Each structure stands twice: as C-alpha cells, then as structure tokens.
mmCIF file of C-alpha atoms and ligand atoms in Angstrom:
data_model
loop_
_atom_site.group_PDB
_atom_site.id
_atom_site.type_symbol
_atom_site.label_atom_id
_atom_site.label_comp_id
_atom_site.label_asym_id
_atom_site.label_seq_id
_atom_site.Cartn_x
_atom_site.Cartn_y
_atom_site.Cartn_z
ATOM 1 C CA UNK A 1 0.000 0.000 0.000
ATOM 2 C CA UNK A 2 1.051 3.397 -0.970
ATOM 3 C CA UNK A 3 1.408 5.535 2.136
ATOM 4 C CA UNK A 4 0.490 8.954 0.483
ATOM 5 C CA UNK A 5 -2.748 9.947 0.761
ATOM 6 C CA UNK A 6 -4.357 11.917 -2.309
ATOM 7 C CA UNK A 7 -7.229 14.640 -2.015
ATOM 8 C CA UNK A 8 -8.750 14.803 -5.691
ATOM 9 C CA UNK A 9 -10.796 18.239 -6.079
ATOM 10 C CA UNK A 10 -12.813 17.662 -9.598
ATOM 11 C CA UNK A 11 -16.713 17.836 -9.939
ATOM 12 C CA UNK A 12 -16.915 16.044 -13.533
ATOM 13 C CA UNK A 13 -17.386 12.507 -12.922
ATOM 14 C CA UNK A 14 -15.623 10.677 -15.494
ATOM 15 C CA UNK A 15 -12.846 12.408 -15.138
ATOM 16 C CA UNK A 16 -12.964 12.225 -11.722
ATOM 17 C CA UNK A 17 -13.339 8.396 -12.004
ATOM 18 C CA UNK A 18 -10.625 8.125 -14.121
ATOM 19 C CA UNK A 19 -8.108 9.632 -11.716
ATOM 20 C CA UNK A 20 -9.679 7.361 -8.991
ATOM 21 C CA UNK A 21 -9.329 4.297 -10.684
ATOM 22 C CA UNK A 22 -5.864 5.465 -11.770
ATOM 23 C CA UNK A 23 -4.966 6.335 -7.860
ATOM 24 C CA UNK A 24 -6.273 3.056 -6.889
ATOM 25 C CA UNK A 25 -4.663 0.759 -9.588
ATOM 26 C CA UNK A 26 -1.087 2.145 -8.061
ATOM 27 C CA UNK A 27 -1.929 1.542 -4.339
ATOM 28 C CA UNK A 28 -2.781 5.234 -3.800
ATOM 29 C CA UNK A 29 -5.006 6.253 -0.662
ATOM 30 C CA UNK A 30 -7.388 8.554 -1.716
ATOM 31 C CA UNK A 31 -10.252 10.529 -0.680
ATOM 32 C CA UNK A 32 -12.528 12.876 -3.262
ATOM 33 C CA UNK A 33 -14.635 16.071 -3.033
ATOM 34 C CA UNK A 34 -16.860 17.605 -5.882
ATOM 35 C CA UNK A 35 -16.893 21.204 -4.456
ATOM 36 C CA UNK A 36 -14.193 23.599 -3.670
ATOM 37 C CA UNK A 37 -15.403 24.266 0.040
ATOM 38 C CA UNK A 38 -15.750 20.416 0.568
ATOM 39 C CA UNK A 39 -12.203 20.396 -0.542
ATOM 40 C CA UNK A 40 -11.003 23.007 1.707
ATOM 41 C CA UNK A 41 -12.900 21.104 5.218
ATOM 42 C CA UNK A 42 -11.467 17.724 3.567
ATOM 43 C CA UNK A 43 -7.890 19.098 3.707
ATOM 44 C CA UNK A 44 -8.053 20.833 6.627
ATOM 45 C CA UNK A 45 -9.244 17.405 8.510
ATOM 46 C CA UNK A 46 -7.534 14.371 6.679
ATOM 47 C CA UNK A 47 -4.314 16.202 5.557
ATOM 48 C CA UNK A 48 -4.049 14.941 2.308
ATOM 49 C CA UNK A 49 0.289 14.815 1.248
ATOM 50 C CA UNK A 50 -0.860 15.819 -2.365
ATOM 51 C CA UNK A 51 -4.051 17.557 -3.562
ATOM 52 C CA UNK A 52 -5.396 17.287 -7.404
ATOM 53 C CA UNK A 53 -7.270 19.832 -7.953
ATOM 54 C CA UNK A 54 -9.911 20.870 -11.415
ATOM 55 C CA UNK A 55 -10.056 24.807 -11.225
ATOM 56 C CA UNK A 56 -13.624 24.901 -12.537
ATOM 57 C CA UNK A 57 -15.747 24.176 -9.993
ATOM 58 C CA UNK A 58 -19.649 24.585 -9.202
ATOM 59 C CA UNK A 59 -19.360 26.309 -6.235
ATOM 60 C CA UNK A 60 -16.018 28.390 -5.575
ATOM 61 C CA UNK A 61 -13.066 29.267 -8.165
ATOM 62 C CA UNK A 62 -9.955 26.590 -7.715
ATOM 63 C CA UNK A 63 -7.750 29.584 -7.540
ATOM 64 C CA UNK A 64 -9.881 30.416 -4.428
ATOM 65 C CA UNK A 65 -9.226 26.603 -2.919
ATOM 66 C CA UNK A 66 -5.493 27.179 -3.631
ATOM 67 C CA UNK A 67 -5.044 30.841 -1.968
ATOM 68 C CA UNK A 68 -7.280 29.204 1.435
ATOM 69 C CA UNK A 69 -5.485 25.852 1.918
ATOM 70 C CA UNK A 70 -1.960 28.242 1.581
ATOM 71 C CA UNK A 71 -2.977 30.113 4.541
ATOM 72 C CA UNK A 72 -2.300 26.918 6.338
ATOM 73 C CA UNK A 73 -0.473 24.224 4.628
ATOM 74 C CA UNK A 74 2.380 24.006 2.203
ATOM 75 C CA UNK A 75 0.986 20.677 0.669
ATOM 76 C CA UNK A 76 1.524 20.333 -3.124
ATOM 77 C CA UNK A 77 -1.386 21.265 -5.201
ATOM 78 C CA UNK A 78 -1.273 19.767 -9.011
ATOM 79 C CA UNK A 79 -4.199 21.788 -10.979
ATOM 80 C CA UNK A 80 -6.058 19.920 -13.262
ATOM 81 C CA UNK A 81 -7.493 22.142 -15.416
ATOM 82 C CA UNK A 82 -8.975 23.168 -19.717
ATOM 83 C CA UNK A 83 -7.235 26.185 -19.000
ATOM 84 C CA UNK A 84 -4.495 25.868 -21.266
ATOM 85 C CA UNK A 85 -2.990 29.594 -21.878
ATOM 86 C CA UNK A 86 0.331 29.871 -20.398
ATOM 87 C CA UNK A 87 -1.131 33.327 -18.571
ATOM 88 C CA UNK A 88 -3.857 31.448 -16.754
ATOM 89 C CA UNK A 89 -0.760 28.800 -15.691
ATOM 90 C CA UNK A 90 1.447 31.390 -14.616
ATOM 91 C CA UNK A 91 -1.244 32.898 -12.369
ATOM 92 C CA UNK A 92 -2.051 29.600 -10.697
ATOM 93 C CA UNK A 93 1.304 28.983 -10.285
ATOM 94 C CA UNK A 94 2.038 32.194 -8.392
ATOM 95 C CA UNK A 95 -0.715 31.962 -6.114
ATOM 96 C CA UNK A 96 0.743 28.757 -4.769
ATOM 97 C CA UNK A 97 -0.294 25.634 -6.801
ATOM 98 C CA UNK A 98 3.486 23.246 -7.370
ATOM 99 C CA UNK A 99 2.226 21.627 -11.239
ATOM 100 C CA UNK A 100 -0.266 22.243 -13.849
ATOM 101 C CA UNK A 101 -1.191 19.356 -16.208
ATOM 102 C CA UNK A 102 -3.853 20.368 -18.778
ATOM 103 C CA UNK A 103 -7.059 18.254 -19.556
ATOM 104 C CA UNK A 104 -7.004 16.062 -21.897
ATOM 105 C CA UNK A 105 -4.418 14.482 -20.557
ATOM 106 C CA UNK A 106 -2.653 10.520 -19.967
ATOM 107 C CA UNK A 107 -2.660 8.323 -16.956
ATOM 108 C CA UNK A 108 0.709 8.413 -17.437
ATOM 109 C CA UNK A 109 1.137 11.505 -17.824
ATOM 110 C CA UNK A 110 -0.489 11.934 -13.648
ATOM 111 C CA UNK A 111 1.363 9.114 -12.509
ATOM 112 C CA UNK A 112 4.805 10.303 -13.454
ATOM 113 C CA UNK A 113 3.837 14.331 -12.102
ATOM 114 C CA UNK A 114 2.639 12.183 -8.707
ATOM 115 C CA UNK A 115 6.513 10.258 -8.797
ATOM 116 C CA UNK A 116 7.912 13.888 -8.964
ATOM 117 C CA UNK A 117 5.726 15.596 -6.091
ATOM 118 C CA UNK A 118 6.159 12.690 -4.384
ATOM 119 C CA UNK A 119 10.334 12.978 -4.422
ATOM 120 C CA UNK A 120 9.714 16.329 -3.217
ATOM 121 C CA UNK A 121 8.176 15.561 -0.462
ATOM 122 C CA UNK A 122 10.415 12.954 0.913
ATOM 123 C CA UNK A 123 13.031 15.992 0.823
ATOM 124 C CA UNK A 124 10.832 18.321 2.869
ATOM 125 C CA UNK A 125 8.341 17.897 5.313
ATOM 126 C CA UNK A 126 5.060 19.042 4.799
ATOM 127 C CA UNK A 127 3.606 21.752 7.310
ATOM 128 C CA UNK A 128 0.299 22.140 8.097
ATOM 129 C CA UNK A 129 -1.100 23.915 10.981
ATOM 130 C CA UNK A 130 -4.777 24.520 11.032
ATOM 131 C CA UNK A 131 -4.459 27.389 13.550
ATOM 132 C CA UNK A 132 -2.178 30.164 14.828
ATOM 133 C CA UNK A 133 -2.109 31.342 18.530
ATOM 134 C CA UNK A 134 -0.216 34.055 19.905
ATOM 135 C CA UNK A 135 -1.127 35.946 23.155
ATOM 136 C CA UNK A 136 -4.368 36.583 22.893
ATOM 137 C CA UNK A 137 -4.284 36.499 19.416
ATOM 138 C CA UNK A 138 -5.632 33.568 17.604
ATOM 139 C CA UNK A 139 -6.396 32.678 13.573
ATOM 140 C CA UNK A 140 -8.221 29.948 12.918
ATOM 141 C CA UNK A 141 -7.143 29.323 9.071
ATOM 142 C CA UNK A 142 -10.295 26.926 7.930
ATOM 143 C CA UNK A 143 -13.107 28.967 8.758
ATOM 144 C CA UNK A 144 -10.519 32.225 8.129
ATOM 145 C CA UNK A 145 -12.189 33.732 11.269
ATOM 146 C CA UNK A 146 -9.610 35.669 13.464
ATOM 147 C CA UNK A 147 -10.363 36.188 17.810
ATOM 148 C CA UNK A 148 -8.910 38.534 20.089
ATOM 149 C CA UNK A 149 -9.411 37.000 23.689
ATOM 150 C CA UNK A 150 -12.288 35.123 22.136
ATOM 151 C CA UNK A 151 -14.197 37.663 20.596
ATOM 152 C CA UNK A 152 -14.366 37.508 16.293
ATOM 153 C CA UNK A 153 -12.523 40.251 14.638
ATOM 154 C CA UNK A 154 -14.059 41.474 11.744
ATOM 155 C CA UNK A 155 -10.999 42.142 8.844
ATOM 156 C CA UNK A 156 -10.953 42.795 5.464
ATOM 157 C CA UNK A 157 -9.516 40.253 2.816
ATOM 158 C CA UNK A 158 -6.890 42.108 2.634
ATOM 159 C CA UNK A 159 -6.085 42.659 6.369
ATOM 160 C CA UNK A 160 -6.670 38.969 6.571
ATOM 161 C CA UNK A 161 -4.179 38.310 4.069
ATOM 162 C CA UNK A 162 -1.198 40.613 6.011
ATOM 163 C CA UNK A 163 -1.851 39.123 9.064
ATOM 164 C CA UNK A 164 -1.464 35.749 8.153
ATOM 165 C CA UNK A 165 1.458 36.273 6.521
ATOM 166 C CA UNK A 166 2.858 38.097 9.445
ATOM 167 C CA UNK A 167 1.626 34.880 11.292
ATOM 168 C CA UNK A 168 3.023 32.568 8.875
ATOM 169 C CA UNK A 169 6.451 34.419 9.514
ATOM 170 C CA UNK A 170 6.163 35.263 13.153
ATOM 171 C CA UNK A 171 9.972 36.701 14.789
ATOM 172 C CA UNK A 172 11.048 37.613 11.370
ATOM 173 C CA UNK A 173 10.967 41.020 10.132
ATOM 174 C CA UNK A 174 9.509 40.929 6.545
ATOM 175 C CA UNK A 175 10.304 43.846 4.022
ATOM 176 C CA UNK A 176 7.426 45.972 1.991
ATOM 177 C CA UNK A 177 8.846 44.610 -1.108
ATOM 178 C CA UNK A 178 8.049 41.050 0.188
ATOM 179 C CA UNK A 179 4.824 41.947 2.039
ATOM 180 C CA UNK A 180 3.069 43.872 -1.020
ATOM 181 C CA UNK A 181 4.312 41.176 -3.688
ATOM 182 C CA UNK A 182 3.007 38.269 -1.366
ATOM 183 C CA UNK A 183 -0.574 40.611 -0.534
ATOM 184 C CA UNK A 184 -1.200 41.895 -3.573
ATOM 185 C CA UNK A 185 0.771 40.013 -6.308
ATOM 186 C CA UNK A 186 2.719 42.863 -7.651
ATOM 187 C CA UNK A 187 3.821 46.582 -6.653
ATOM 188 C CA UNK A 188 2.429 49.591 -7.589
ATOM 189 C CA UNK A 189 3.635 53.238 -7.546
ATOM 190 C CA UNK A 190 1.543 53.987 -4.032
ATOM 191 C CA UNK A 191 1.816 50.125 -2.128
ATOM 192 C CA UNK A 192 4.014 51.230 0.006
ATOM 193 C CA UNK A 193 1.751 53.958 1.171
ATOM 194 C CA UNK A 194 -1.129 51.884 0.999
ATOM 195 C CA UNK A 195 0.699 48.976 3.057
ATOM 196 C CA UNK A 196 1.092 51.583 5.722
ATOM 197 C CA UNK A 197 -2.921 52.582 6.049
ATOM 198 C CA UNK A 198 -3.781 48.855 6.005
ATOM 199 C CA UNK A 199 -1.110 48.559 8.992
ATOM 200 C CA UNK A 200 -2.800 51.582 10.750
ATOM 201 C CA UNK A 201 -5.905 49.880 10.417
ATOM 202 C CA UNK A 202 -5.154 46.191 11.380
ATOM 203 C CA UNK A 203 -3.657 47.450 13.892
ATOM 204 C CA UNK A 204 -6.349 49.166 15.151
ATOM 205 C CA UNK A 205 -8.294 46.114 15.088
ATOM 206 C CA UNK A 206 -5.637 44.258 16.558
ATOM 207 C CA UNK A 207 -5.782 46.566 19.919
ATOM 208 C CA UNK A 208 -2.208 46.688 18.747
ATOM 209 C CA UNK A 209 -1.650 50.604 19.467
ATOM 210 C CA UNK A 210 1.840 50.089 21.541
ATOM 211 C CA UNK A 211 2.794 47.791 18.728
ATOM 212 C CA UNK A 212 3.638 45.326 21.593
ATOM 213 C CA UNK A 213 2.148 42.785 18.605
ATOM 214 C CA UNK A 214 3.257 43.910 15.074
ATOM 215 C CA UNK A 215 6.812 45.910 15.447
ATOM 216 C CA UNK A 216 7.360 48.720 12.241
ATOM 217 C CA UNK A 217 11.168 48.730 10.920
ATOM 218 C CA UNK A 218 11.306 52.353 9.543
ATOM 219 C CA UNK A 219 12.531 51.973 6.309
ATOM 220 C CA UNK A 220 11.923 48.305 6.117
ATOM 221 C CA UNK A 221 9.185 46.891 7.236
ATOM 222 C CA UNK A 222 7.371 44.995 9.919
ATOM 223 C CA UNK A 223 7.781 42.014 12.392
ATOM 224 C CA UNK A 224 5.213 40.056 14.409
ATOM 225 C CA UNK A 225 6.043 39.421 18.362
ATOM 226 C CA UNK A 226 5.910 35.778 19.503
ATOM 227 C CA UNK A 227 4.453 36.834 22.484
HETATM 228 CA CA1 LIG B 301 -14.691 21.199 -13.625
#
C-alpha cells in the first residue's frame, strides 16, 4: 500500500473516475470532493500529502481553494485544469499551486507528475497547521475567522491576508517589497503607502496601538512578536 494519501478536487465525474481508478490501480489512498469548500474542510481534517485539484468548480473558483489551503499548509497542489494559456498557468502557479497538467491528458502523464511531487516531499516535510495562537491572538485558518481573547474580529480580505502572513512568519521582520508582492501580487507606484494605512488599520483592530504585537522597521518593514 502506498502511504500517500491523495485529495482529488474535480466535480466532472468521469474524469474524476478516471483519476480514482488510476490512484487506486497504483496503491494510492485517496479521498474525493466535488466542491471547492468540501475540498477546503477535507484538507483541513484528513491532511491529504498531495491535492489534485480541477479549477472549474460549481461552487467556488480553484484559484480560491489554492489561496485558502496556503494560509495553512504548504501541501503540493497539481491543478487539473482546460485552462491551457500559459497566462492562466502562470497565475495559478504564483498563487501557490506546485504543477499544472492540462485536460485532456494521460494516466501516465499523472502518474509520473505524482513520482515527482512525491520525491519532493520525501526531501521536505510538509507543514500544516490549522491554527495560529499568539497571546491573545488567535487565527483559525479553515473557517478564516480571526479572535482577540475570544471575541471575532471582523478584517478585510486584505487585512486577513497581512496578518497571516505576518503569522506565517512570526519573529522575522519581513520587508514591503516582500509583504506587497506576497498581498497583492505585484507593486504599484503607491503600495508602500497603501501597506502603511492597512497597517494603521489592522492594527487598530488588533488593539495593537503600543505595537507590543506587530513591530514597524522604519525603512523596512514589519515584524510580528511571539508573544
Ligand atoms: Ca470542472
């Protein structure tokens, strides 16, 4: 029996069946969803060591599944997916997926891309924490809710997005550069400015005034306190 346990993400049956059958015929463990939150609560409570996952899906985007389950977990993601234009690749890529094969394509073709991710993954270990405490802060990654001594904070996506990657990196001081390419994807003229009034305003949120939580660098950028 193959120790790796697959999570395939793909709502069109045969295809669907297909990589099933495929998973099963090489000892795979495997477990399936149809939907992209289903996929999301699946990951989050069997861990899956390598998710397949179709970017069209009925109910949320696959590019959506990806940029969730990364808040968390650093587990491979091969995309599945018609999209065939080297643009739409690029920006799946960059929000986290690790391999792209494009539909139609040949059970050997899967197998071999499953041989590589696994290698990979005997060389690092996979991470993945469901949920972040620090102090009285804590982010609970599935449900992408975020307390403060038990009471719900309400943030914006993209206030969600800076503090868990603050979270992600907390004791390391991250630049702007790396905080407005990892936020927003790319820099613009004003992001630096911009990073600063989201700051203000998470912070704000936070309770964070004496910035006992989130320290500025002037010049550089910010850290978050293990506290
Ligand atoms: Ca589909």
């Amino acid at each position: 029996m193959n120790e790796y346990l697959v999570l395939v993400v793909e709502d069109d049956k045969p295809i669907r069946n297909l990589i099933t059958t495929t998973l099963k015929m090489n000892s795979y463990r495997f477990i399936k969803a149809g939907k992209g939150k289903e996929a999301i609560m699946l990951s989050a409570s069997h861990k899956p060591d390598i998710i397949i996952l179709d970017l069209g899906l009925p109910d949320i985007d696959g590019v959506e599944v990806i940029e969730h389950i990364r808040t968390w977990s650093d587990v491979p993601i091969m995309i599945v997916s018609a999209r065939g234009d080297d643009k739409d690749k690029i920006a799946v890529l960059d929000k986290g997926g690790d391999d792209y094969l494009t539909k139609p394509f040949s059970v050997e073709e899967l197998l071999a891309r499953l041989r590589v991710t696994q290698r990979r993954l005997m060389k690092t270990e996979n991470v993945s924490v469901t949920e972040f405490v620090n102090g009285a802060l804590r982010i609970d990654y599935v449900s992408g809710c975020v307390y403060l001594d038990d009471e719900e904070l309400h943030l914006t996506p993209i206030e969600y997005k800076l503090l868990c990657l603050l979270a992600k990196n907390a004791g390391k001081v991250l630049t702007h550069k790396y905080i407005i390419q990892s936020v927003w994807g790319s820099p613009a003229d004003n992001s630096e400015a911009s990073l600063r009034v989201f700051m203000a305003t998470l912070r704000k949120k936070l309770d964070d005034s004496s910035q006992a939580l989130i320290q500025t660098h002037i010049g550089i950028g910010y850290r978050m306190m293990k506290l």
